[in-house]
Amino acid sequence: IDFAPGELLGCVSGELGLRKFVEANGYDLVVTSDKEGKDCEMDEHLQDAVVVISQPFYPYYLTAERIAKAPKLKMAITAGIGSDHVDLQAAIDNKVDVTEVTWCNSISVSEHVIMMILSLVRNYIPSNRIASGGGWDIADCVSHAYDVEGMHVGSVAAGRIGTSVMKRLKPFGCKLHYTDRHRLPKDVEEELNLQFHESVEDMVQHCDVVTINCPLHPETEHMFNKEMISKMKKGSYIVNTARGKICEANAIKEALESGHLAGYAGDVWFPQPAPPDHPWRTMPWNGMTPHTSGTTLSAQTRYAAGTREILEDFFAGKEVRQDYQIVTNGHLAGVGAHSYSEGNTTSGAK
């Protein structure tokens, strides 16, 4: 990739360092941030698009309607992890391959999860605001602060990110739980002292903190609704760096207002970018940020390099490596077959 270390790759000016490479292979590279709503600039290029590249942090929602307007489209690449901004069912039906850069920012996201768990449980954000405002209200700072040690922490999914989170939590002395459609090997469970649960419903009843690390697909959409949250311990926390649509926005807000949840932190919203009046911006005890966990400067170099690798295979007519495949030749494949289900979760996006 073509860039200077320390520069932003994952933005319009950075172009993922791809321009020289793409143009040397006989293609035009169009880069734009105008990709929201009807008649946006991105839509104007669909007629001629062969490959569409989008980052999950500020996604271009490749809906069925948009795929129908792209007769030459062969591949949708996620420059990052998580391809739910693509209507996977429409991609399957139209034989548009979908790929993503597996592993590129798994550690980046898992570090962000640990930061958010600590910031919620230790009441860091309100305490920082008190200090920044010139105050010294120790009682207010600690009235909502606890130790993480000894807490029961559960991960929804134990893939690359979920397992990395649990490895980082073990030294804190937490009691670790997880649920996943694919159970981990026994030696991994023993190494991390993990308690496996057959379902999310069973796991959340035992947890003080729940961290959501699964992909968004029809089976996980709105998983954390009022009913699921009601099964959680009163005063528990949720950290969600997976996808915003896994949680029902108003159900989270109401649970925080009632005190059933003690805190909610995450960097994922629906849609993205979130509208100014999104309830998560102003709900109590939130630790929300824009979608930044997987796009550190370190991560940008990795997902830019992975995007180039996918394009190299595409230009050469070679099969993209299995780890990067979500949809191939009209079927879920590779990581997609392991982690996703058929269907669409883009409804409601612009």
mmCIF file of C-alpha atoms in Angstrom:
data_model
loop_
_atom_site.group_PDB
_atom_site.id
_atom_site.type_symbol
_atom_site.label_atom_id
_atom_site.label_comp_id
_atom_site.label_asym_id
_atom_site.label_seq_id
_atom_site.Cartn_x
_atom_site.Cartn_y
_atom_site.Cartn_z
ATOM 1 C CA ILE A 1 0.000 0.000 0.000
ATOM 2 C CA ASP A 2 1.097 3.545 -0.755
ATOM 3 C CA PHE A 3 1.272 5.742 2.361
ATOM 4 C CA ALA A 4 3.575 7.429 4.860
ATOM 5 C CA PRO A 5 3.591 5.903 8.377
ATOM 6 C CA GLY A 6 1.389 7.873 10.747
ATOM 7 C CA GLU A 7 -0.886 9.227 8.016
ATOM 8 C CA LEU A 8 -4.596 8.463 7.913
ATOM 9 C CA LEU A 9 -5.310 5.652 5.470
ATOM 10 C CA GLY A 10 -8.953 5.061 6.327
ATOM 11 C CA CYS A 11 -10.302 8.371 5.066
ATOM 12 C CA VAL A 12 -11.083 10.029 1.741
ATOM 13 C CA SER A 13 -7.644 11.592 1.423
ATOM 14 C CA GLY A 14 -5.851 8.372 2.370
ATOM 15 C CA GLU A 15 -7.729 6.233 -0.180
ATOM 16 C CA LEU A 16 -6.501 3.107 1.664
ATOM 17 C CA GLY A 17 -3.236 3.673 -0.211
ATOM 18 C CA LEU A 18 -4.786 1.979 -3.249
ATOM 19 C CA ARG A 19 -4.900 4.556 -6.067
ATOM 20 C CA LYS A 20 -1.614 3.766 -7.823
ATOM 21 C CA PHE A 21 -2.189 0.026 -7.522
ATOM 22 C CA VAL A 22 -5.787 0.122 -8.801
ATOM 23 C CA GLU A 23 -5.005 2.429 -11.713
ATOM 24 C CA ALA A 24 -1.957 0.335 -12.672
ATOM 25 C CA ASN A 25 -4.373 -2.565 -13.117
ATOM 26 C CA GLY A 26 -6.531 -0.599 -15.543
ATOM 27 C CA TYR A 27 -9.357 0.459 -13.230
ATOM 28 C CA ASP A 28 -10.595 3.832 -12.047
ATOM 29 C CA LEU A 29 -10.710 4.451 -8.303
ATOM 30 C CA VAL A 30 -13.582 6.635 -7.119
ATOM 31 C CA VAL A 31 -13.406 7.740 -3.480
ATOM 32 C CA THR A 32 -16.210 9.694 -1.832
ATOM 33 C CA SER A 33 -17.799 10.326 1.544
ATOM 34 C CA ASP A 34 -21.095 11.326 -0.115
ATOM 35 C CA LYS A 35 -22.863 8.007 0.355
ATOM 36 C CA GLU A 36 -26.018 8.669 2.361
ATOM 37 C CA GLY A 37 -29.556 8.964 1.087
ATOM 38 C CA LYS A 38 -31.098 8.871 -2.335
ATOM 39 C CA ASP A 39 -29.078 10.343 -5.208
ATOM 40 C CA CYS A 40 -25.826 10.510 -3.233
ATOM 41 C CA GLU A 41 -22.608 10.650 -5.257
ATOM 42 C CA MET A 42 -21.804 7.008 -4.550
ATOM 43 C CA ASP A 43 -25.096 5.910 -6.093
ATOM 44 C CA GLU A 44 -24.198 7.714 -9.320
ATOM 45 C CA HIS A 45 -21.242 5.370 -9.835
ATOM 46 C CA LEU A 46 -23.103 2.095 -9.259
ATOM 47 C CA GLN A 47 -23.883 1.612 -12.940
ATOM 48 C CA ASP A 48 -20.176 1.160 -13.694
ATOM 49 C CA ALA A 49 -18.947 -0.282 -10.389
ATOM 50 C CA VAL A 50 -17.148 -3.632 -10.536
ATOM 51 C CA VAL A 51 -15.997 -3.581 -6.911
ATOM 52 C CA VAL A 52 -17.460 -1.569 -4.034
ATOM 53 C CA ILE A 53 -15.219 -1.029 -1.006
ATOM 54 C CA SER A 54 -16.726 0.259 2.227
ATOM 55 C CA GLN A 55 -15.500 0.613 5.775
ATOM 56 C CA PRO A 56 -17.830 -0.466 8.593
ATOM 57 C CA PHE A 57 -17.067 2.672 10.618
ATOM 58 C CA TYR A 58 -18.858 4.961 8.152
ATOM 59 C CA PRO A 59 -20.518 2.409 5.863
ATOM 60 C CA TYR A 60 -22.110 2.571 2.476
ATOM 61 C CA TYR A 61 -25.234 0.441 2.916
ATOM 62 C CA LEU A 62 -25.241 -1.834 -0.108
ATOM 63 C CA THR A 63 -28.938 -2.664 -0.098
ATOM 64 C CA ALA A 64 -30.841 -4.879 -2.518
ATOM 65 C CA GLU A 65 -32.018 -1.749 -4.341
ATOM 66 C CA ARG A 66 -28.455 -0.566 -4.819
ATOM 67 C CA ILE A 67 -27.214 -3.983 -5.912
ATOM 68 C CA ALA A 68 -29.981 -4.001 -8.540
ATOM 69 C CA LYS A 69 -28.560 -0.741 -9.909
ATOM 70 C CA ALA A 70 -25.063 -2.231 -10.256
ATOM 71 C CA PRO A 71 -25.172 -4.692 -13.191
ATOM 72 C CA LYS A 72 -21.361 -4.991 -13.388
ATOM 73 C CA LEU A 73 -20.798 -5.498 -9.661
ATOM 74 C CA LYS A 74 -18.681 -8.564 -8.883
ATOM 75 C CA MET A 75 -17.480 -7.986 -5.334
ATOM 76 C CA ALA A 76 -18.190 -5.971 -2.184
ATOM 77 C CA ILE A 77 -15.153 -5.587 0.061
ATOM 78 C CA THR A 78 -15.354 -4.592 3.706
ATOM 79 C CA ALA A 79 -12.174 -2.710 4.627
ATOM 80 C CA GLY A 80 -12.407 -4.015 8.158
ATOM 81 C CA ILE A 81 -14.535 -6.675 9.852
ATOM 82 C CA GLY A 82 -18.311 -7.067 9.667
ATOM 83 C CA SER A 83 -20.209 -7.098 6.388
ATOM 84 C CA ASP A 84 -23.739 -6.486 7.678
ATOM 85 C CA HIS A 85 -23.915 -3.200 5.741
ATOM 86 C CA VAL A 86 -24.275 -5.423 2.665
ATOM 87 C CA ASP A 87 -27.609 -7.114 2.040
ATOM 88 C CA LEU A 88 -26.104 -10.595 2.102
ATOM 89 C CA GLN A 89 -29.257 -12.207 0.766
ATOM 90 C CA ALA A 90 -29.237 -9.897 -2.258
ATOM 91 C CA ALA A 91 -25.522 -10.590 -2.725
ATOM 92 C CA ILE A 92 -26.223 -14.330 -2.649
ATOM 93 C CA ASP A 93 -29.140 -14.026 -5.065
ATOM 94 C CA ASN A 94 -27.135 -11.890 -7.504
ATOM 95 C CA LYS A 95 -23.867 -13.805 -7.090
ATOM 96 C CA VAL A 96 -21.961 -10.791 -5.826
ATOM 97 C CA ASP A 97 -19.007 -11.988 -3.772
ATOM 98 C CA VAL A 98 -18.571 -10.389 -0.342
ATOM 99 C CA THR A 99 -15.222 -10.297 1.438
ATOM 100 C CA GLU A 100 -13.756 -8.735 4.560
ATOM 101 C CA VAL A 101 -10.313 -8.479 6.155
ATOM 102 C CA THR A 102 -10.611 -11.055 8.925
ATOM 103 C CA TRP A 103 -8.292 -10.542 11.916
ATOM 104 C CA CYS A 104 -7.219 -7.049 10.792
ATOM 105 C CA ASN A 105 -8.529 -5.230 13.862
ATOM 106 C CA SER A 106 -9.594 -7.960 16.286
ATOM 107 C CA ILE A 107 -6.994 -6.960 18.873
ATOM 108 C CA SER A 108 -7.810 -3.271 18.401
ATOM 109 C CA VAL A 109 -11.466 -3.948 19.191
ATOM 110 C CA SER A 110 -10.728 -6.252 22.133
ATOM 111 C CA GLU A 111 -8.539 -3.562 23.722
ATOM 112 C CA HIS A 112 -11.420 -1.097 23.290
ATOM 113 C CA VAL A 113 -13.772 -3.548 25.051
ATOM 114 C CA ILE A 114 -11.459 -3.774 28.065
ATOM 115 C CA MET A 115 -11.221 0.017 28.200
ATOM 116 C CA MET A 116 -15.006 0.349 28.132
ATOM 117 C CA ILE A 117 -15.605 -2.309 30.803
ATOM 118 C CA LEU A 118 -13.176 -0.558 33.138
ATOM 119 C CA SER A 119 -14.554 2.901 32.367
ATOM 120 C CA LEU A 120 -18.112 1.786 33.173
ATOM 121 C CA VAL A 121 -17.440 -0.292 36.248
ATOM 122 C CA ARG A 122 -14.979 2.218 37.767
ATOM 123 C CA ASN A 123 -17.295 5.148 36.887
ATOM 124 C CA TYR A 124 -14.435 6.825 35.038
ATOM 125 C CA ILE A 125 -16.378 9.082 32.644
ATOM 126 C CA PRO A 126 -18.530 10.886 35.269
ATOM 127 C CA SER A 127 -15.480 11.208 37.518
ATOM 128 C CA ASN A 128 -13.485 12.758 34.684
ATOM 129 C CA ARG A 129 -16.287 15.238 34.046
ATOM 130 C CA ILE A 130 -16.272 16.246 37.722
ATOM 131 C CA ALA A 131 -12.513 16.823 37.614
ATOM 132 C CA SER A 132 -12.707 18.693 34.295
ATOM 133 C CA GLY A 133 -15.423 20.898 35.741
ATOM 134 C CA GLY A 134 -13.261 21.949 38.685
ATOM 135 C CA GLY A 135 -14.970 19.726 41.222
ATOM 136 C CA TRP A 136 -13.710 17.332 43.891
ATOM 137 C CA ASP A 137 -16.856 15.379 44.734
ATOM 138 C CA ILE A 138 -15.349 12.096 45.887
ATOM 139 C CA ALA A 139 -18.709 10.697 47.027
ATOM 140 C CA ASP A 140 -20.282 11.315 43.626
ATOM 141 C CA CYS A 141 -17.284 9.749 41.870
ATOM 142 C CA VAL A 142 -17.331 6.514 43.865
ATOM 143 C CA SER A 143 -21.071 6.113 44.416
ATOM 144 C CA HIS A 144 -21.257 4.209 41.131
ATOM 145 C CA ALA A 145 -17.749 2.649 41.158
ATOM 146 C CA TYR A 146 -16.769 -0.991 41.769
ATOM 147 C CA ASP A 147 -13.828 -3.321 41.321
ATOM 148 C CA VAL A 148 -13.814 -5.552 38.262
ATOM 149 C CA GLU A 149 -12.070 -8.309 40.199
ATOM 150 C CA GLY A 150 -14.483 -11.087 41.087
ATOM 151 C CA MET A 151 -17.178 -9.953 38.666
ATOM 152 C CA HIS A 152 -18.862 -12.437 36.360
ATOM 153 C CA VAL A 153 -18.198 -11.326 32.779
ATOM 154 C CA GLY A 154 -19.842 -13.043 29.822
ATOM 155 C CA SER A 155 -19.039 -12.829 26.122
ATOM 156 C CA VAL A 156 -21.700 -13.270 23.456
ATOM 157 C CA ALA A 157 -19.543 -15.179 20.953
ATOM 158 C CA ALA A 158 -16.017 -16.466 21.394
ATOM 159 C CA GLY A 159 -14.498 -15.861 18.002
ATOM 160 C CA ARG A 160 -11.386 -13.808 17.357
ATOM 161 C CA ILE A 161 -12.556 -10.774 19.325
ATOM 162 C CA GLY A 162 -14.465 -12.572 22.066
ATOM 163 C CA THR A 163 -11.585 -14.900 22.865
ATOM 164 C CA SER A 164 -9.112 -12.000 22.843
ATOM 165 C CA VAL A 165 -11.329 -10.122 25.305
ATOM 166 C CA MET A 166 -11.475 -13.092 27.681
ATOM 167 C CA LYS A 167 -7.694 -13.596 27.520
ATOM 168 C CA ARG A 168 -7.246 -9.967 28.556
ATOM 169 C CA LEU A 169 -9.790 -10.228 31.355
ATOM 170 C CA LYS A 170 -8.305 -13.327 32.972
ATOM 171 C CA PRO A 171 -5.523 -11.411 34.822
ATOM 172 C CA PHE A 172 -8.176 -9.162 36.387
ATOM 173 C CA GLY A 173 -9.519 -12.110 38.368
ATOM 174 C CA CYS A 174 -12.935 -12.151 36.691
ATOM 175 C CA LYS A 175 -15.160 -15.206 36.489
ATOM 176 C CA LEU A 176 -15.518 -15.716 32.740
ATOM 177 C CA HIS A 177 -18.521 -17.026 30.826
ATOM 178 C CA TYR A 178 -19.296 -17.355 27.124
ATOM 179 C CA THR A 179 -21.844 -18.608 24.645
ATOM 180 C CA ASP A 180 -21.257 -19.398 20.993
ATOM 181 C CA ARG A 181 -22.739 -21.549 18.244
ATOM 182 C CA HIS A 182 -19.282 -23.219 18.103
ATOM 183 C CA ARG A 183 -17.972 -24.344 21.470
ATOM 184 C CA LEU A 184 -14.276 -23.731 22.119
ATOM 185 C CA PRO A 185 -11.854 -26.645 22.530
ATOM 186 C CA LYS A 186 -11.665 -28.049 26.040
ATOM 187 C CA ASP A 187 -8.031 -26.972 26.507
ATOM 188 C CA VAL A 188 -8.944 -23.341 25.769
ATOM 189 C CA GLU A 189 -11.833 -23.472 28.241
ATOM 190 C CA GLU A 190 -9.511 -24.903 30.898
ATOM 191 C CA GLU A 191 -6.717 -22.406 30.193
ATOM 192 C CA LEU A 192 -9.046 -19.425 30.644
ATOM 193 C CA ASN A 193 -11.328 -21.120 33.207
ATOM 194 C CA LEU A 194 -14.379 -20.454 31.028
ATOM 195 C CA GLN A 195 -17.957 -21.452 31.781
ATOM 196 C CA PHE A 196 -19.831 -22.360 28.587
ATOM 197 C CA HIS A 197 -23.562 -21.666 28.253
ATOM 198 C CA GLU A 198 -25.807 -23.150 25.585
ATOM 199 C CA SER A 199 -27.714 -19.893 25.067
ATOM 200 C CA VAL A 200 -27.440 -16.148 25.573
ATOM 201 C CA GLU A 201 -30.587 -16.276 27.731
ATOM 202 C CA ASP A 202 -28.917 -18.659 30.149
ATOM 203 C CA MET A 203 -25.599 -16.824 30.272
ATOM 204 C CA VAL A 204 -26.828 -13.280 30.960
ATOM 205 C CA GLN A 205 -28.593 -14.360 34.170
ATOM 206 C CA HIS A 206 -25.178 -15.055 35.740
ATOM 207 C CA CYS A 207 -23.254 -12.004 34.538
ATOM 208 C CA ASP A 208 -22.408 -8.624 36.015
ATOM 209 C CA VAL A 209 -20.997 -7.532 32.658
ATOM 210 C CA VAL A 210 -22.003 -8.753 29.196
ATOM 211 C CA THR A 211 -19.749 -7.979 26.240
ATOM 212 C CA ILE A 212 -21.270 -8.469 22.784
ATOM 213 C CA ASN A 213 -18.774 -9.780 20.230
ATOM 214 C CA CYS A 214 -20.900 -11.541 17.601
ATOM 215 C CA PRO A 215 -21.603 -10.446 14.019
ATOM 216 C CA LEU A 216 -24.931 -8.913 13.055
ATOM 217 C CA HIS A 217 -27.139 -11.193 10.968
ATOM 218 C CA PRO A 218 -30.828 -12.148 11.139
ATOM 219 C CA GLU A 219 -30.291 -14.467 14.123
ATOM 220 C CA THR A 220 -28.669 -11.717 16.240
ATOM 221 C CA GLU A 221 -30.638 -8.660 15.078
ATOM 222 C CA HIS A 222 -32.313 -7.042 18.124
ATOM 223 C CA MET A 223 -31.118 -9.908 20.313
ATOM 224 C CA PHE A 224 -30.908 -7.576 23.302
ATOM 225 C CA ASN A 225 -34.517 -6.435 23.456
ATOM 226 C CA LYS A 226 -36.660 -5.760 26.537
ATOM 227 C CA GLU A 227 -37.200 -9.459 27.138
ATOM 228 C CA MET A 228 -33.489 -10.335 27.020
ATOM 229 C CA ILE A 229 -32.492 -7.366 29.162
ATOM 230 C CA SER A 230 -35.115 -8.334 31.749
ATOM 231 C CA LYS A 231 -33.248 -11.637 32.247
ATOM 232 C CA MET A 232 -30.036 -9.799 33.173
ATOM 233 C CA LYS A 233 -29.021 -9.023 36.739
ATOM 234 C CA LYS A 234 -30.270 -5.692 38.062
ATOM 235 C CA GLY A 235 -27.322 -3.286 38.010
ATOM 236 C CA SER A 236 -25.384 -5.117 35.306
ATOM 237 C CA TYR A 237 -23.524 -3.599 32.372
ATOM 238 C CA ILE A 238 -23.455 -4.118 28.601
ATOM 239 C CA VAL A 239 -20.485 -3.339 26.342
ATOM 240 C CA ASN A 240 -21.269 -3.570 22.636
ATOM 241 C CA THR A 241 -18.537 -3.099 20.055
ATOM 242 C CA ALA A 242 -20.136 -5.587 17.663
ATOM 243 C CA ARG A 243 -23.047 -3.874 15.899
ATOM 244 C CA GLY A 244 -25.615 -1.410 17.178
ATOM 245 C CA LYS A 245 -28.587 -3.243 15.706
ATOM 246 C CA ILE A 246 -27.932 -6.251 17.944
ATOM 247 C CA CYS A 247 -29.532 -4.111 20.674
ATOM 248 C CA GLU A 248 -32.890 -2.364 20.558
ATOM 249 C CA ALA A 249 -32.078 1.310 21.046
ATOM 250 C CA ASN A 250 -35.060 2.257 23.199
ATOM 251 C CA ALA A 251 -34.870 -0.917 25.278
ATOM 252 C CA ILE A 252 -31.311 0.002 26.280
ATOM 253 C CA LYS A 253 -32.288 3.593 27.076
ATOM 254 C CA GLU A 254 -35.264 2.531 29.209
ATOM 255 C CA ALA A 255 -33.214 -0.051 31.120
ATOM 256 C CA LEU A 256 -30.634 2.608 32.011
ATOM 257 C CA GLU A 257 -33.313 5.083 33.058
ATOM 258 C CA SER A 258 -34.993 2.498 35.292
ATOM 259 C CA GLY A 259 -31.706 1.372 36.846
ATOM 260 C CA HIS A 260 -32.012 -2.190 35.616
ATOM 261 C CA LEU A 261 -28.797 -1.588 33.682
ATOM 262 C CA ALA A 262 -26.016 0.288 35.488
ATOM 263 C CA GLY A 263 -24.221 1.250 32.289
ATOM 264 C CA TYR A 264 -23.958 0.760 28.548
ATOM 265 C CA ALA A 265 -20.881 1.472 26.442
ATOM 266 C CA GLY A 266 -20.094 0.878 22.832
ATOM 267 C CA ASP A 267 -18.952 2.445 19.595
ATOM 268 C CA VAL A 268 -21.512 0.912 17.242
ATOM 269 C CA TRP A 269 -24.860 2.449 16.310
ATOM 270 C CA PHE A 270 -27.635 1.983 13.791
ATOM 271 C CA PRO A 271 -27.656 3.561 11.387
ATOM 272 C CA GLN A 272 -24.146 4.919 11.054
ATOM 273 C CA PRO A 273 -23.433 7.747 11.299
ATOM 274 C CA ALA A 274 -26.002 8.041 14.068
ATOM 275 C CA PRO A 275 -28.502 10.898 13.776
ATOM 276 C CA PRO A 276 -28.084 13.796 16.238
ATOM 277 C CA ASP A 277 -31.227 12.749 18.123
ATOM 278 C CA HIS A 278 -30.235 9.096 18.562
ATOM 279 C CA PRO A 279 -31.302 8.131 22.133
ATOM 280 C CA TRP A 280 -27.896 6.669 22.950
ATOM 281 C CA ARG A 281 -26.275 10.088 22.710
ATOM 282 C CA THR A 282 -28.069 11.390 25.813
ATOM 283 C CA MET A 283 -29.171 8.350 27.847
ATOM 284 C CA PRO A 284 -27.796 8.140 31.411
ATOM 285 C CA TRP A 285 -24.702 6.123 32.333
ATOM 286 C CA ASN A 286 -23.539 5.716 28.744
ATOM 287 C CA GLY A 287 -19.961 5.444 27.540
ATOM 288 C CA MET A 288 -20.630 5.785 23.829
ATOM 289 C CA THR A 289 -18.093 6.849 21.205
ATOM 290 C CA PRO A 290 -18.277 7.036 17.418
ATOM 291 C CA HIS A 291 -17.296 3.789 15.704
ATOM 292 C CA THR A 292 -13.569 3.958 16.401
ATOM 293 C CA SER A 293 -12.547 0.718 18.116
ATOM 294 C CA GLY A 294 -11.267 -0.981 14.966
ATOM 295 C CA THR A 295 -9.779 1.966 13.113
ATOM 296 C CA THR A 296 -6.708 2.994 15.090
ATOM 297 C CA LEU A 297 -3.734 4.038 12.975
ATOM 298 C CA SER A 298 -2.309 0.564 13.630
ATOM 299 C CA ALA A 299 -5.470 -1.155 12.434
ATOM 300 C CA GLN A 300 -5.761 1.039 9.348
ATOM 301 C CA THR A 301 -2.492 -0.292 7.956
ATOM 302 C CA ARG A 302 -3.711 -3.855 8.417
ATOM 303 C CA TYR A 303 -7.137 -3.476 6.838
ATOM 304 C CA ALA A 304 -5.681 -1.430 3.969
ATOM 305 C CA ALA A 305 -3.115 -4.168 3.306
ATOM 306 C CA GLY A 306 -5.822 -6.835 3.491
ATOM 307 C CA THR A 307 -8.023 -4.919 1.061
ATOM 308 C CA ARG A 308 -5.143 -4.768 -1.377
ATOM 309 C CA GLU A 309 -4.558 -8.520 -1.006
ATOM 310 C CA ILE A 310 -8.199 -9.187 -1.862
ATOM 311 C CA LEU A 311 -7.961 -6.918 -4.911
ATOM 312 C CA GLU A 312 -4.730 -8.611 -6.030
ATOM 313 C CA ASP A 313 -6.546 -11.949 -6.084
ATOM 314 C CA PHE A 314 -9.565 -10.422 -7.812
ATOM 315 C CA PHE A 315 -7.479 -8.804 -10.554
ATOM 316 C CA ALA A 316 -5.551 -12.058 -11.044
ATOM 317 C CA GLY A 317 -8.722 -14.152 -11.234
ATOM 318 C CA LYS A 318 -7.683 -16.130 -8.153
ATOM 319 C CA GLU A 319 -9.881 -17.301 -5.297
ATOM 320 C CA VAL A 320 -9.700 -15.043 -2.266
ATOM 321 C CA ARG A 321 -8.408 -16.888 0.771
ATOM 322 C CA GLN A 322 -11.074 -18.640 2.845
ATOM 323 C CA ASP A 323 -10.501 -16.469 5.900
ATOM 324 C CA TYR A 324 -11.664 -13.422 3.922
ATOM 325 C CA GLN A 325 -14.727 -14.952 2.262
ATOM 326 C CA ILE A 326 -18.271 -14.117 3.384
ATOM 327 C CA VAL A 327 -20.222 -14.843 0.184
ATOM 328 C CA THR A 328 -18.692 -16.678 -2.772
ATOM 329 C CA ASN A 329 -20.484 -17.801 -5.942
ATOM 330 C CA GLY A 330 -23.933 -17.297 -4.455
ATOM 331 C CA HIS A 331 -23.345 -19.046 -1.119
ATOM 332 C CA LEU A 332 -22.095 -18.189 2.341
ATOM 333 C CA ALA A 333 -18.462 -19.290 2.402
ATOM 334 C CA GLY A 334 -15.383 -19.262 4.610
ATOM 335 C CA VAL A 335 -15.894 -17.038 7.650
ATOM 336 C CA GLY A 336 -19.362 -16.205 6.328
ATOM 337 C CA ALA A 337 -20.492 -19.829 6.532
ATOM 338 C CA HIS A 338 -19.005 -20.123 10.029
ATOM 339 C CA SER A 339 -20.349 -16.893 11.524
ATOM 340 C CA TYR A 340 -23.313 -15.527 9.533
ATOM 341 C CA SER A 341 -26.747 -16.665 8.437
ATOM 342 C CA GLU A 342 -28.522 -15.902 5.182
ATOM 343 C CA GLY A 343 -30.806 -12.882 5.093
ATOM 344 C CA ASN A 344 -30.652 -9.115 5.354
ATOM 345 C CA THR A 345 -30.072 -6.668 8.215
ATOM 346 C CA THR A 346 -29.783 -3.410 6.239
ATOM 347 C CA SER A 347 -33.456 -2.421 6.556
ATOM 348 C CA GLY A 348 -33.780 1.046 8.031
ATOM 349 C CA ALA A 349 -30.457 2.239 6.606
ATOM 350 C CA LYS A 350 -30.179 5.135 4.207
#
